[in-house]
C-alpha positions as a printed Julia matrix, in Angstrom:
312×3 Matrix{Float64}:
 -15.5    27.04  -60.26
 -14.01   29.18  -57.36
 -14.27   32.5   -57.92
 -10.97   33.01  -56.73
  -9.31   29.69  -58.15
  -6.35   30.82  -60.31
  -5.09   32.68  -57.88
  -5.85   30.4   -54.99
  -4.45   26.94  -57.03
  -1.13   29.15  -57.8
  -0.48   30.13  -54.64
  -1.41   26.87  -52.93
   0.91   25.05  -55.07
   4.39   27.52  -54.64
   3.42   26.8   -50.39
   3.39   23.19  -51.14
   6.54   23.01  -52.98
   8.58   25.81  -52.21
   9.31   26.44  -55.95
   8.25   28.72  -58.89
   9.32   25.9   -61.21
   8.34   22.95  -59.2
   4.92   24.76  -58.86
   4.74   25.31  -62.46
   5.62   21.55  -63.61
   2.54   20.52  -61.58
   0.37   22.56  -62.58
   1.56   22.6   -66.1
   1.4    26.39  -66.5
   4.71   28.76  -66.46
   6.3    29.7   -63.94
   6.37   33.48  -65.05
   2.65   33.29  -64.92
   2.61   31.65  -61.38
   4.55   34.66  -60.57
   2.35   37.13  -61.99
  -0.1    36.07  -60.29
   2.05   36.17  -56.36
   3.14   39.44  -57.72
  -0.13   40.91  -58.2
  -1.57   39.96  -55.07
   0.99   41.07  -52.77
   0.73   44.3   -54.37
  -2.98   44.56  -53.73
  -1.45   43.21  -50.46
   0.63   45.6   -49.93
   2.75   43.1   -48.38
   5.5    40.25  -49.35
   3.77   36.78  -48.83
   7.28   34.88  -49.43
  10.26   35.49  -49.36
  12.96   34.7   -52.65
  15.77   32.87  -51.39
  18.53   30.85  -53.27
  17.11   27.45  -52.41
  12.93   28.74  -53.21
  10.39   30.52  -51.96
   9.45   30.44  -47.91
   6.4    32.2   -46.96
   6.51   35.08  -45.09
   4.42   35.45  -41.83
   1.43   37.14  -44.1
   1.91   33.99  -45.99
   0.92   32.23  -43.83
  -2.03   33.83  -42.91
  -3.03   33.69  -46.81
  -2.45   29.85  -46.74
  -4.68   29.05  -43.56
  -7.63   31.63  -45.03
  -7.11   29.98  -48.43
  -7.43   26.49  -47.04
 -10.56   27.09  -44.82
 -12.31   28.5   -47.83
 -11.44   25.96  -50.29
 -13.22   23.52  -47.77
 -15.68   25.4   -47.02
 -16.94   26.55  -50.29
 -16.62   22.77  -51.56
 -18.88   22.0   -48.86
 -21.23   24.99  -49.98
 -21.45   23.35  -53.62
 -22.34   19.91  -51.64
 -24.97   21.13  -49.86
 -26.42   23.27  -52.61
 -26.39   20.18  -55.0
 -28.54   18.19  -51.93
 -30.69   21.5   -51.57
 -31.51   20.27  -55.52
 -31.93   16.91  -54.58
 -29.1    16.05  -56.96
 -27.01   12.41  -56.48
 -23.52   14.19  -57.1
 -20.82   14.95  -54.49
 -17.22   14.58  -53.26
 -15.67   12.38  -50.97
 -12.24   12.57  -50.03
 -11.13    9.23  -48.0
  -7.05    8.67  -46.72
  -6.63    4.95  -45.99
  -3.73    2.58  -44.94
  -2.06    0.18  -47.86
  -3.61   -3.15  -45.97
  -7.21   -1.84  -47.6
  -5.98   -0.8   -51.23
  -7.26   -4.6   -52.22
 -10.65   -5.94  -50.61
 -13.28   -5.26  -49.29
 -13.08   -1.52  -49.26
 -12.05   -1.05  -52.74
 -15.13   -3.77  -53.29
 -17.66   -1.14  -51.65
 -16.48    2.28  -53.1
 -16.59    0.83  -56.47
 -19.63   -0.59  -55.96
 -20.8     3.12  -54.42
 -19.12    4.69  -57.87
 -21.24    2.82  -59.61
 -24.71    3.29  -57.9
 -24.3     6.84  -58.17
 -21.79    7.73  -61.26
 -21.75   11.59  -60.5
 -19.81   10.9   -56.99
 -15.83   11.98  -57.07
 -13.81   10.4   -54.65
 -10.45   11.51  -53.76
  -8.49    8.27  -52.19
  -5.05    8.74  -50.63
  -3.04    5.4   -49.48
  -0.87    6.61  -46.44
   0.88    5.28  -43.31
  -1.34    5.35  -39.76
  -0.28    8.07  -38.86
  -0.79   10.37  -41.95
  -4.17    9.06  -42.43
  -4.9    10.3   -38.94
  -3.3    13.62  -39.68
  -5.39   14.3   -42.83
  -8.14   13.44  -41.18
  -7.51   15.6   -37.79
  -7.25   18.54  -40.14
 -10.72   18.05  -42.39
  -8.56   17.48  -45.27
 -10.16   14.34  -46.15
 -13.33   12.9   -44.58
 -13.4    10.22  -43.64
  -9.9     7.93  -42.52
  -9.3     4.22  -42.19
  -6.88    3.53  -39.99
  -5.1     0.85  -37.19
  -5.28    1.65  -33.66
  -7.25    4.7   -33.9
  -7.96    4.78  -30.01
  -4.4     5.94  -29.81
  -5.63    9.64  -31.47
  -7.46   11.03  -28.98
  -8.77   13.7   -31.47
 -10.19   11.73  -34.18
 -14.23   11.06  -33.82
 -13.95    7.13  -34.27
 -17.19    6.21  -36.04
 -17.01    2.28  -36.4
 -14.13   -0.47  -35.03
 -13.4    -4.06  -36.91
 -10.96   -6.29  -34.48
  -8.19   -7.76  -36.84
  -6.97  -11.41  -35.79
  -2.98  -10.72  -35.93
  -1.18  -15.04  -37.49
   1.21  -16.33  -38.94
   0.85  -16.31  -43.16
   2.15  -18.95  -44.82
   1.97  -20.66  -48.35
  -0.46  -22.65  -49.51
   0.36  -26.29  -48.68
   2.88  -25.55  -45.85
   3.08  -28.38  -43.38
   1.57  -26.09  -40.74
  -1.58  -25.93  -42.45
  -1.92  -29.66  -42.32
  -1.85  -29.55  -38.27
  -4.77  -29.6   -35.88
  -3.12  -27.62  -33.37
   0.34  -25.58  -34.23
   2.59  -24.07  -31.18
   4.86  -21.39  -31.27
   7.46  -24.05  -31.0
   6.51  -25.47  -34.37
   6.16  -22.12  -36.18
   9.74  -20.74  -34.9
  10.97  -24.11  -36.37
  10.82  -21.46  -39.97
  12.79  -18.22  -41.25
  10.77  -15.62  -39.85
   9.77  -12.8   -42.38
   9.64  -10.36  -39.64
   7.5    -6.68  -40.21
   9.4    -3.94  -39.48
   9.07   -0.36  -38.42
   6.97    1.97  -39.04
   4.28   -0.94  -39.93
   2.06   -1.2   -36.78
   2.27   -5.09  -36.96
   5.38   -4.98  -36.05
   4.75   -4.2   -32.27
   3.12   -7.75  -32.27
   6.0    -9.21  -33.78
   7.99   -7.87  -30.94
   6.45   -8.65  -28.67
   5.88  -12.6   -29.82
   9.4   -13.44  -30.19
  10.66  -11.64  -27.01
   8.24  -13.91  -25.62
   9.98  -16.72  -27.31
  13.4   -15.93  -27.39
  14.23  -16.08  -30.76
  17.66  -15.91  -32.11
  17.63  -13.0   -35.07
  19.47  -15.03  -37.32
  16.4   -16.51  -37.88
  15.25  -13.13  -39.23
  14.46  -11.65  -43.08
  13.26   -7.66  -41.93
  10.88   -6.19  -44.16
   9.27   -2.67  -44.1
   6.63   -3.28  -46.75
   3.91   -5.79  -46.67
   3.55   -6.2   -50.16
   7.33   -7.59  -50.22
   6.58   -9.76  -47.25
   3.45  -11.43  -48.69
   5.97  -12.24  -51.95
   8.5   -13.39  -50.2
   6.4   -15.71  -48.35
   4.22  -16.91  -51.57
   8.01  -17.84  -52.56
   8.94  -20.24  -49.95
  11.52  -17.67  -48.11
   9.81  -18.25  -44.95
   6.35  -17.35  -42.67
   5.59  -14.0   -40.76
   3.54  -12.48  -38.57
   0.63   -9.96  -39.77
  -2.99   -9.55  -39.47
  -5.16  -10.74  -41.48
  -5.8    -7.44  -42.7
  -2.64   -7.84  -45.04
  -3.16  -10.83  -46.78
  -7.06  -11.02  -46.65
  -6.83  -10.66  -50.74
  -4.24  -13.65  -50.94
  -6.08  -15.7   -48.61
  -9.11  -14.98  -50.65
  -7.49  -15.88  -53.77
  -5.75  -19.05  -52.58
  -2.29  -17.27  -52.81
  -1.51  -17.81  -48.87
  -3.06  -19.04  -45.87
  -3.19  -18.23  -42.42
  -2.8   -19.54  -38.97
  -4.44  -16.75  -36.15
  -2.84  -16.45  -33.17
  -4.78  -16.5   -29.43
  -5.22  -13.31  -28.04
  -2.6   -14.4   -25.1
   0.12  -14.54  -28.05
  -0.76  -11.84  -30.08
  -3.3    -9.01  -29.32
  -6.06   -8.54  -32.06
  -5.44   -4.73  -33.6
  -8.34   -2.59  -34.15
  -8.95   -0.73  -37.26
 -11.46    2.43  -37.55
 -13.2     4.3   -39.7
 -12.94    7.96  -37.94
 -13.67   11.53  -38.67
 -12.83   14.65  -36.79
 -14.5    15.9   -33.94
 -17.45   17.98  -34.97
 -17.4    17.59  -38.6
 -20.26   17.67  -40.64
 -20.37   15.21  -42.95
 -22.14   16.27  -47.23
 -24.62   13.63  -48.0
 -22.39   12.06  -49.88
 -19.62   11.48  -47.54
 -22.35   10.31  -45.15
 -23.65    7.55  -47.6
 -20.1     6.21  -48.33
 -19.61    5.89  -44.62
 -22.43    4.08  -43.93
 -21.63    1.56  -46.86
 -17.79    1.48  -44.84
 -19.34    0.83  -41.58
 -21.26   -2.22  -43.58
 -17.98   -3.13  -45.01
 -16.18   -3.38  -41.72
 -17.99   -6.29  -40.47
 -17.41   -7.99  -43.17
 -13.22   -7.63  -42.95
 -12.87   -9.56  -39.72
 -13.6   -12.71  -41.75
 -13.21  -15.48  -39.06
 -14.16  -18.16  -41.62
 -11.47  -17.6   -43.38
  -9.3   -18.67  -40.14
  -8.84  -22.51  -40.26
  -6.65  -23.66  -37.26
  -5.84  -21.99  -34.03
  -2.42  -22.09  -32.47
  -2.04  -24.76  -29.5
  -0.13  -23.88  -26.23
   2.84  -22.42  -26.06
């Protein structure tokens, strides 16, 4: 345990919410002890580290300075206990790992389970995020190791191993498309699109594929979450564009197919497996990678692709 944990978890918690009471519903302590504890330690302090106002607590500017040294040595001394437990040439470890929703089913979940259960003393810590908070946490060591899309667009992540994602059209099982040799754009706009929207990083390709085309938006069901797109399209409501990333599981399980699109229709995304610059991986965190960077060749799954789209 941290020496200095109460104190540390307490005050963490009051930064991260901005409330005595919020603070103390999380951690499932009171909130007169949470202030106790603030209490005592600014006046070893001799200093205010936030300041009580009618809507919470705001840290002052010494507060700040607390939070960043409290944060650097929580990593650092959980990375102390890592590399003591390898100095003992024990299998345990932590691995924290922030990841986008397309990889919450598949593959990935395949390999860390199968990882949890080589070694059953590893802790993982997963967090399911959009692109660009994965690439935050990662960018500031607060997780390890990130999977994310497009990762050459953050310059300041360390990217460690690619996968190119075939971006199609998904459609159900049976559909009349599937049962072409060839299938043009002409043929697919012939159906409601189920189009991704904003902020999902698919949806840049969809843009860009029916400016091409012209499409009328009546034609149009917008959807911001891929898990009510691949629904809607199990249920007839129309096809969409996404990678195969999304609906790898339902394609796997017979729940939808999917058509790819050329490269000249729709450009391929990449997805990563990154790290920050410089960061030294535990043993543990290393060995999980490695088993990712197996995992991501396995994702691209081109034999799962059964028809190409024609001209158009």
């Amino acid at each position: 345990m941290i020496p200095f944990s109460r104190f540390s978890r307490h005050f963490l918690e009051v930064a991260r919410q901005g409330s005595l009471r919020k603070a103390a519903d999380a951690l499932h302590v009171s909130a007169s002890a949470i202030d106790r504890q603030i209490l005592q330690a600014e006046a070893a302090l001799n200093v205010r580290l936030f300041e009580r106002l009618p809507t919470g607590l705001k840290l002052t500017a010494a507060g700040e300075l607390v939070l960043g040294d409290l944060r650097r040595w929580r990593k650092e001394y959980a990375r102390t206990v890592e590399r003591v437990d390898e100095l003992r040439g024990l299998r345990r470890g932590h691995v924290g790992i922030a990841l986008i929703a397309a990889l919450s089913e598949g593959v990935v979940t395949r390999t860390i389970a199968a990882v949890g259960k080589e070694y059953p003393s590893l802790t993982f810590d997963l967090r399911v995020l959009d692109n660009a908070e994965v690439a935050d946490l990662v960018r500031e060591s607060e997780v390890d190791l990130g999977l994310l899309l497009e990762p050459t667009e953050n310059t300041t992540l360390a990217t460690r191993a690619i996968a190119e994602i075939p971006v199609g059209i998904a459609v159900p099982v049976g559909h009349p498309l599937t049962s072409l040799p060839r299938v043009s754009p002409e043929r697919i706009l012939q159906y409601r699109q189920i189009v991704p929207a904003a902020p999902l990083i698919v949806n840049q390709r969809a843009v860009a594929f029916y400016a091409r085309h012209e499409v009328q938006e009546q034609q149009f069901v917008a959807c911001n979450d891929l898990r009510m797109m691949r629904s809607l399209i199990r249920a007839g409501a129309g096809v969409g564009i996404v990678s195969l990333l999304d609906v790898a599981a339902d394609v796997d399980e017979g729940r939808l197919a999917f058509i790819a699109l050329p490269q000249r229709q729709a450009r391929t995304l990449t997805l990563g497996l990154c790290v920050a610059p410089q960061r030294q991986l535990s043993h543990a965190a290393q060995l999980v990678m490695d088993r990712l960077v197996a995992a991501l060749s396995m994702i691209r799954g081109q034999d799962r692709v059964r028809q190409r789209v024609g001209p158009g």
